[in-house]
Coordinates of C-alpha atoms and ligand atoms in Angstrom, one line a residue:
X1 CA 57.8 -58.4 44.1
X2 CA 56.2 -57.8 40.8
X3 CA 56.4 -60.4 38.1
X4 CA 58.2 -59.6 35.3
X5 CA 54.6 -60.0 33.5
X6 CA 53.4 -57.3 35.9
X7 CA 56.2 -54.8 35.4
X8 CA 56.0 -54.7 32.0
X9 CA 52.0 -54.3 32.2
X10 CA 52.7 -51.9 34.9
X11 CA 55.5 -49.8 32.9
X12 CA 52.4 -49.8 30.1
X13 CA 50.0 -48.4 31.6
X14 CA 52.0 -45.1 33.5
X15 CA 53.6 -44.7 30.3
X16 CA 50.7 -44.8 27.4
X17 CA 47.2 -45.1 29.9
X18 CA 46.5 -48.7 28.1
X19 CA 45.0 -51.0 30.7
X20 CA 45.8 -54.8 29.9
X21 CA 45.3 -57.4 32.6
X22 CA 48.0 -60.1 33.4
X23 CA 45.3 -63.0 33.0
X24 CA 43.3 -61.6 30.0
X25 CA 44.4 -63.5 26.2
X26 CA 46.0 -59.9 25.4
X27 CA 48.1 -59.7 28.0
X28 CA 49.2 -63.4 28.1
X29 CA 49.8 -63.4 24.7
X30 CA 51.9 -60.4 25.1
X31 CA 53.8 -61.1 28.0
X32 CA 54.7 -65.3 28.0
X33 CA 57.6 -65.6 26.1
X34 CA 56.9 -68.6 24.3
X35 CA 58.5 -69.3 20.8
X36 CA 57.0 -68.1 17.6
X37 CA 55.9 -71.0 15.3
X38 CA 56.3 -70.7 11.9
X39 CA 54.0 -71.4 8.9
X40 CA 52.9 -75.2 9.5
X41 CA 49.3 -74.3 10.0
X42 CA 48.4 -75.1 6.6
X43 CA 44.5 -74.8 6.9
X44 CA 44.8 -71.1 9.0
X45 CA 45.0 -67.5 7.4
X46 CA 48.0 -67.1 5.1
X47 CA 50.5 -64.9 6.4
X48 CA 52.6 -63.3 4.5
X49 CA 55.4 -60.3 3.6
X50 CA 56.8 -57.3 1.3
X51 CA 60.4 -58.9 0.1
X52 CA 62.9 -56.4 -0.6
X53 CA 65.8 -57.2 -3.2
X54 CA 68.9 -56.6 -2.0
X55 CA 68.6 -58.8 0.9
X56 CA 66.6 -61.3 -0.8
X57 CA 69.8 -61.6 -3.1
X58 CA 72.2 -61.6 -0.3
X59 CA 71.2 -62.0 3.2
X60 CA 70.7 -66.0 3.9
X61 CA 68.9 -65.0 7.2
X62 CA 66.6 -62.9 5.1
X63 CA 65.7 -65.4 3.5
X64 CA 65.0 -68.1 5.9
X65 CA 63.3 -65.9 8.2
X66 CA 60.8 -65.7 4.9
X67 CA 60.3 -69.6 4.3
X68 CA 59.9 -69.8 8.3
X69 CA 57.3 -67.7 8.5
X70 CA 55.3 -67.0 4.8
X71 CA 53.0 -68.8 2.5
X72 CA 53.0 -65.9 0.6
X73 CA 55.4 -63.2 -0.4
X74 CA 54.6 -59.3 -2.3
X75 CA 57.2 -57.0 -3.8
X76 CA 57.6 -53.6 -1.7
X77 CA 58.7 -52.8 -4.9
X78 CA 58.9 -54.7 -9.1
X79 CA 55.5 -54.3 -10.1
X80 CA 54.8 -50.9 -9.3
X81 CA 55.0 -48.5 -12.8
X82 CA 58.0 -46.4 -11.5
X83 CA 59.8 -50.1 -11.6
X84 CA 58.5 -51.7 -14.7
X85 CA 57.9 -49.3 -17.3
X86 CA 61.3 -46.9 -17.2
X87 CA 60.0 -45.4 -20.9
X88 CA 56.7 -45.7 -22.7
X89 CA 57.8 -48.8 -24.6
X90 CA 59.6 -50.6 -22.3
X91 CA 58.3 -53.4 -19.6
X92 CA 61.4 -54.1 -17.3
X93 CA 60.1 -58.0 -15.4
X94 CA 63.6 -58.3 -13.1
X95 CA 62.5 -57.9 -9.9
X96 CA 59.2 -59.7 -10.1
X97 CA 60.4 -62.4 -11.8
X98 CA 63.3 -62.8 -9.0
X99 CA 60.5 -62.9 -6.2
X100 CA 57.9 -65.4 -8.1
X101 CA 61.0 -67.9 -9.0
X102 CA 61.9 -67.2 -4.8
X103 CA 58.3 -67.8 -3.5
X104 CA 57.6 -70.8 -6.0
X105 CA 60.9 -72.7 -5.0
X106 CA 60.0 -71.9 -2.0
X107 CA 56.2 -73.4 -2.0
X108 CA 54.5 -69.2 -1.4
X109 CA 52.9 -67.5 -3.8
X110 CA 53.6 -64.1 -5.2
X111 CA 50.8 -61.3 -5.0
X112 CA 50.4 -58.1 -6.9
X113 CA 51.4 -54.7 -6.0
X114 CA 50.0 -52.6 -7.9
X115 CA 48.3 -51.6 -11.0
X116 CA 46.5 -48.8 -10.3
X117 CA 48.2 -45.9 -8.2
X118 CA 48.6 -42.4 -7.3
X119 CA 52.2 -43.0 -6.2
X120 CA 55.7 -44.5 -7.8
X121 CA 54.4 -43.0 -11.5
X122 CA 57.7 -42.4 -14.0
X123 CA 57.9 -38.9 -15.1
X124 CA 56.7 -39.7 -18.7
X125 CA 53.2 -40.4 -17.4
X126 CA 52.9 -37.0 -16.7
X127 CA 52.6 -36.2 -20.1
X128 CA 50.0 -38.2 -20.8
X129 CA 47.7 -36.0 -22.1
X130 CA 43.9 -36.8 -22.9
X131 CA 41.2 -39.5 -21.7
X132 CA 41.7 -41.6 -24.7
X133 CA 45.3 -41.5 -24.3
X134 CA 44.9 -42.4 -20.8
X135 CA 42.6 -45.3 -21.0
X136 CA 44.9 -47.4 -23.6
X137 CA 48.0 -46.6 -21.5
X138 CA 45.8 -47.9 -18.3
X139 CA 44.4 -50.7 -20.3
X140 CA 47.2 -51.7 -22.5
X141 CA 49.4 -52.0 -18.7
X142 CA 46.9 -54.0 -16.9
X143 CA 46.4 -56.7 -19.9
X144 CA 50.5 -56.5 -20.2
X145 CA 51.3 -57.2 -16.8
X146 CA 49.0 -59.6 -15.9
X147 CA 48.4 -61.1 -19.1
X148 CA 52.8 -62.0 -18.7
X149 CA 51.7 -63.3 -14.7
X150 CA 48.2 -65.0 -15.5
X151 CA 47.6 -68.1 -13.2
X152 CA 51.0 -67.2 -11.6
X153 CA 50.1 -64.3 -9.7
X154 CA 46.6 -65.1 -7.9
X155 CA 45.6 -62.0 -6.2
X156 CA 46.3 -58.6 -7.7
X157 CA 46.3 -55.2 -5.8
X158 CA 44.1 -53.7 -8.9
X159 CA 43.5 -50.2 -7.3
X160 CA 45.6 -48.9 -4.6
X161 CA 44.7 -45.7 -2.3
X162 CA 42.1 -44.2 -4.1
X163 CA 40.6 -42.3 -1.6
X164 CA 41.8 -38.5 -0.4
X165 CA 43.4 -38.3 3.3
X166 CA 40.8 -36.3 4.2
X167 CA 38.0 -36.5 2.0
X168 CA 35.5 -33.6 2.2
X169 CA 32.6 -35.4 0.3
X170 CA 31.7 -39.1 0.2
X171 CA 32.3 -39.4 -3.5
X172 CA 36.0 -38.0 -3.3
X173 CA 38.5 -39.5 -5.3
X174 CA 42.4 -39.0 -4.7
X175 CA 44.1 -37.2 -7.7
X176 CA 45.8 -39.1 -10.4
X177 CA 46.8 -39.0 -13.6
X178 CA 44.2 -41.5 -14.5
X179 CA 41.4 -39.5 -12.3
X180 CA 42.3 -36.4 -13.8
X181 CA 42.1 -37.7 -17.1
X182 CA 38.8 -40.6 -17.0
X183 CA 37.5 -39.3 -13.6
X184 CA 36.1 -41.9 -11.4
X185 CA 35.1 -44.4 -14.3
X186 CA 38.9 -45.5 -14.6
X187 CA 38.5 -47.5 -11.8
X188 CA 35.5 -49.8 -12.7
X189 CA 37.5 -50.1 -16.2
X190 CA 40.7 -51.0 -14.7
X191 CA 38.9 -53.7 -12.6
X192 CA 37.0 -55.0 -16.1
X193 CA 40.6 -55.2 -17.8
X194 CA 41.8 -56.7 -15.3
X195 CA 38.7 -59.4 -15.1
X196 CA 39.5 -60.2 -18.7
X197 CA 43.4 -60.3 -18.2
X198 CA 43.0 -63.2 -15.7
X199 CA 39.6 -64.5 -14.9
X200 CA 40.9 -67.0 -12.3
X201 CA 43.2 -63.7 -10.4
X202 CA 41.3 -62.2 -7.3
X203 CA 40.7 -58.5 -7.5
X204 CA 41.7 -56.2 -4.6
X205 CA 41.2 -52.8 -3.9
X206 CA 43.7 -51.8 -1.2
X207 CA 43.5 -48.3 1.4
X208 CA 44.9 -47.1 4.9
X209 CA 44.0 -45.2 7.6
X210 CA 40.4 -46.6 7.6
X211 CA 40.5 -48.1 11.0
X212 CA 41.3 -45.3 13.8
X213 CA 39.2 -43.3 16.2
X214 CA 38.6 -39.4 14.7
X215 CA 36.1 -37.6 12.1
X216 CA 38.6 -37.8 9.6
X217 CA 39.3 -40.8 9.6
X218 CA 35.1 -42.0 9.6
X219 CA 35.0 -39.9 6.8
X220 CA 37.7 -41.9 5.2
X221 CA 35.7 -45.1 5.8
X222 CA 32.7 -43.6 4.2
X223 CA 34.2 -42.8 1.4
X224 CA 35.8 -45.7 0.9
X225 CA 32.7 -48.1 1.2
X226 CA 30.8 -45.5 -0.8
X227 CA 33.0 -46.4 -3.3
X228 CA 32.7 -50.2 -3.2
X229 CA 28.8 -49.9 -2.4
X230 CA 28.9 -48.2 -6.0
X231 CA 31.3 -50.8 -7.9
X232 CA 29.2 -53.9 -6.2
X233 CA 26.1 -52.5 -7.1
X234 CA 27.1 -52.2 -11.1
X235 CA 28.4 -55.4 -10.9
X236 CA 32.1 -54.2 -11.4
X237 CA 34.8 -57.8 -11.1
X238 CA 36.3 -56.6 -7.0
X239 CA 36.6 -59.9 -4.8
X240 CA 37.8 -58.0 -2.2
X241 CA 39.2 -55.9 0.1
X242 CA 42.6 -54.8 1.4
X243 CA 43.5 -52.9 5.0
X244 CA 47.1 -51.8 4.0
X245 CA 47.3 -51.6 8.1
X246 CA 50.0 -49.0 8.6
X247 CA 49.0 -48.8 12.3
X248 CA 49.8 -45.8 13.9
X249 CA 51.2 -46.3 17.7
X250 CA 49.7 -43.6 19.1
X251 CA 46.1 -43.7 17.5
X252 CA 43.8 -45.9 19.1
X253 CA 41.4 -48.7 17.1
X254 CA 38.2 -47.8 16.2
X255 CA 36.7 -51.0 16.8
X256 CA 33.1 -50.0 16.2
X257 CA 33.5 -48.6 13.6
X258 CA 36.2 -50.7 11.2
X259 CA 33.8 -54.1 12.6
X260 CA 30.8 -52.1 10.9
X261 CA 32.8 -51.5 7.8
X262 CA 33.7 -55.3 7.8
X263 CA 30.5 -56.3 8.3
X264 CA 29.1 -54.3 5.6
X265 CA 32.0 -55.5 2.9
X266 CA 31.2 -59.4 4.0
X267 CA 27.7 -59.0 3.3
X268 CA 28.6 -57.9 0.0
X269 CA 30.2 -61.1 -0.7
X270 CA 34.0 -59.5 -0.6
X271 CA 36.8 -61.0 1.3
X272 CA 38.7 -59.0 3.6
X273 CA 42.7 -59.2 3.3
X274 CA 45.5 -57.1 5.5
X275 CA 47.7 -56.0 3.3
X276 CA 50.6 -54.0 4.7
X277 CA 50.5 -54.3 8.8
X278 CA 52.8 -52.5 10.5
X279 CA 52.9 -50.3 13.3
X280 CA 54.8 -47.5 12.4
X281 CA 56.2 -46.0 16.1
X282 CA 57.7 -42.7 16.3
X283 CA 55.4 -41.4 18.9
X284 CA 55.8 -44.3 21.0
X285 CA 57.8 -44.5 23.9
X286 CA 61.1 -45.3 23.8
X287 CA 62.4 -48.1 25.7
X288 CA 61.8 -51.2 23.0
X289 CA 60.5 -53.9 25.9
X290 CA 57.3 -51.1 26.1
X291 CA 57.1 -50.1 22.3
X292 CA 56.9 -53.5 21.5
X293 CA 54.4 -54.5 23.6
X294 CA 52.4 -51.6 22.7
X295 CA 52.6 -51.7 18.8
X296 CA 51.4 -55.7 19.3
X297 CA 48.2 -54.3 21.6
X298 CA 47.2 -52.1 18.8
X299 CA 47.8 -54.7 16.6
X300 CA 45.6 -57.0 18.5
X301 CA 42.6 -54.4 18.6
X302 CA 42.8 -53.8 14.5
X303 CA 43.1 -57.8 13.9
X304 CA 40.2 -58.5 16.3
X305 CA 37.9 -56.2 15.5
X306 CA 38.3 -57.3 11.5
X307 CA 37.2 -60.5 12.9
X308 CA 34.1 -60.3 14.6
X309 CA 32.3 -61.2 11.2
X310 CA 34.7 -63.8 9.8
X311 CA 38.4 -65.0 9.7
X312 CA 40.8 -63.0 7.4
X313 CA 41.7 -64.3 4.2
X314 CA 45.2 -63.3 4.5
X315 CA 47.4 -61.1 6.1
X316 CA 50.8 -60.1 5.3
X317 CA 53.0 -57.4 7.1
X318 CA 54.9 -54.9 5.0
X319 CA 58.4 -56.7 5.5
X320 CA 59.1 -59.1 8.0
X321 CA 62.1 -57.8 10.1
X322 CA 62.5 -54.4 12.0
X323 CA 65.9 -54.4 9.7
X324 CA 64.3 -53.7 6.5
X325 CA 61.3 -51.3 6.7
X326 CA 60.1 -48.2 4.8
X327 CA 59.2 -46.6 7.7
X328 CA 61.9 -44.9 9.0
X329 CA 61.6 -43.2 5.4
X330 CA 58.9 -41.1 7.0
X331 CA 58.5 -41.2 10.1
X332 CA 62.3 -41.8 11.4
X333 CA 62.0 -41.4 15.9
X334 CA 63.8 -38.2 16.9
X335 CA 65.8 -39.9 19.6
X336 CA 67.9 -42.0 18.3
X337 CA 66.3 -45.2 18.7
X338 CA 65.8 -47.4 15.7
X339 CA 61.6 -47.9 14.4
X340 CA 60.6 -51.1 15.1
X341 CA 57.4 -51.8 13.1
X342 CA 57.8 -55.4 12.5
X343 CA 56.9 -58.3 13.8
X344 CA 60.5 -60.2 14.2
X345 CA 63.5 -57.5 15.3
X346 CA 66.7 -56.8 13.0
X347 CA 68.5 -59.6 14.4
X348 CA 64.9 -62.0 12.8
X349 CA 64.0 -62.7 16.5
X350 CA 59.7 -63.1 17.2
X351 CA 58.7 -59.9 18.9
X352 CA 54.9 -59.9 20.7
X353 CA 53.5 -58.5 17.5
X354 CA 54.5 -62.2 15.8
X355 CA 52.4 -63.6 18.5
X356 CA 49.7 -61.5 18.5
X357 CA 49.5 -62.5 14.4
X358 CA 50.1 -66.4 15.0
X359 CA 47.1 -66.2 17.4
X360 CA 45.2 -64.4 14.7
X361 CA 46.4 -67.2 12.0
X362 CA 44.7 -70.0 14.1
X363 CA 41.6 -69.1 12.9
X364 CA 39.6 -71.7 11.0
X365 CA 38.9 -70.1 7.5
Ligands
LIG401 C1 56.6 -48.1 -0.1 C2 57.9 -48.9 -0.1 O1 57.9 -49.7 1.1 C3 59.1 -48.1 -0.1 O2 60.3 -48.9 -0.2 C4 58.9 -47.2 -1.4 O3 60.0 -46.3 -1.4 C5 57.7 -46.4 -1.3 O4 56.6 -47.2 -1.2 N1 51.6 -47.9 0.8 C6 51.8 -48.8 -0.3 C7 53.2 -49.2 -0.5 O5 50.9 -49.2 -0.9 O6 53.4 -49.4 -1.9 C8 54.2 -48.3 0.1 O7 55.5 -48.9 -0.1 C9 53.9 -48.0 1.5 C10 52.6 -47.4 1.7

């Protein structure tokens, strides 16, 4: 008879071709069903989620699932531009302030999310017509926003995404209204506003899809750390950097490759966060027992690869319960099962992903 270890090992390997021993820490960690811990470790890497209002507001399970598990907390949504500045002249603070009043009664900090971004842009940024104009609507936003959360808000997702999907040159930029109006140099400013909004706030720039095996996804790496290679070598204010970590179930790690990138941001003096881990799972299998365990195997090769050169210096997961995630949103499964990218399921029990990430927070930082 086959253990119930074995048979899920077994049902793994016929169903996706990934190989994971009974006795090795992968598939012990993935198999024993041993209860997830919660957020005592105090001196390991922070872990933390994306909140989402309406729950926050009214689901009491929400909620303690989040002071079970976080030491810090991020808005999927409040501080992006679609959500705080409605018209030119207005800044609407609602929605952050809810989160930073939840996470300080509730001993977490708040981060960022985000200044600087392609996506979630109000329509009357569209007419924003010239560099200059540009630059004092950038500038005047960053000192705003952060000047209103200075030595409240500690780390700050400054730029977010700016590299193509598929880049075809090293010094490609993604398209936004603020690199089609400044070019490239908006992003070495918004970093310098931001140094002077809050001195004592840590500086993130944040991207996906860095870490999987295919050319276009090395060609997104390379673009990426061009990019940082450049703002490091003027001296630009960036502390560090941010995996977003949308896994994709069906790509496999490259493990080479994202430990080289690591390597090379550490030895610029950044730190390395994970910003927005999920796993997202519509070409997975179906049956959930598998999915899970798979989703928490890949999410074992991304977190151990990153740290070969040094523990994390955070990691939060974009939400915290299979119940509230945005990626059904896009990539919804065609047969009828629910996504389950998250490391606790919709009823806020520990899937093997939460495991996989407790092991991970043991580090020593
Ligand atoms: C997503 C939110 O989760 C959704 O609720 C929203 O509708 C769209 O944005 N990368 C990011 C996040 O940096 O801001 C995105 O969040 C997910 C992808």
């Amino acid at each position: 008879m086959l253990s119930r270890r074995e048979t899920i090992l077994t049902s793994l390997k016929a169903m996706t071709g990934v190989a994971v021993t009974a006795s090795s820490p992968l598939g012990t960690l993935l198999t024993s069903p041993g209860r997830a811990q919660g957020r005592e470790q105090a001196d390991g890497v922070p872990y933390g989620a994306a909140v989402r209002d309406a729950p926050l507001a009214g689901e009491p399970d929400y909620r303690a699932a989040l002071v079970r598990h976080c030491r810090q907390l991020v808005g999927e949504g409040g501080l992006k531009w679609y959500d705080l500045r409605p018209s030119r002249e207005r800044f609407v603070y609602d929605l952050p302030d809810k989160q930073i009043d939840f996470a300080s009664r509730n001993g977490m900090t708040l981060r960022g999310h985000t200044l600087v971004w392609y996506g979630a842009m109000p329509d009357w940024t569209k007419s924003i017509a010239s560099a200059s104009e540009a630059e004092r609507e950038m500038v005047g936003h960053i000192e705003t926003v952060m000047g209103r959360y200075r030595g409240r808000i500690k780390s700050w997702d400054v730029i977010n995404e700016p590299i193509p999907d598929d880049p075809a040159n090293r010094s490609d930029i993604r398209p936004s209204i603020w690199q089609q109006r400044m070019g490239e140099s908006h992003i070495a400013l918004a970093l310098r506003t931001a140094a002077r909004a809050d001195p004592h706030a840590q500086l993130v720039m944040n991207e996906y899809d860095i870490e999987f095996v295919g050319p276009r996804f090395r060609r997104k790496r390379e673009a990426f750390l061009r990019l940082i290679r450049d703002l490091k070598m003027r001296n630009v204010p960036l502390h560090a950097i941010g995996l977003q970590g949308h896994l994709r179930g069906e790509l496999p790690i490259d493990r080479e490759g994202l430990s080289a990138f690591i390597a090379e941001c550490r030895s610029m003096g950044l730190k390395v966060l994970v910003t927005e881990l999920d796993v997202v799972d519509d070409k997975l299998p179906g049956p959930p027992e598998v999915r899970d365990i798979l989703a928490a195997s890949r999410v074992y090769d991304f977190l151990d690869a990153i740290r070969v050169s040094s523990p994390l210096d955070a990691l939060l997961t974009w939400g915290i319960s299979d119940r509230y995630t945005w990626v059904p949103l896009y990539f919804k499964r065609t047969d009828g099962h629910l996504n389950r990218p998250l490391p606790l399921d919709s009823d806020y029990r520990p899937k093997p992903m939460m495991r996989v990430i407790e092991h991970f927070l043991r580090d020593r930082r």
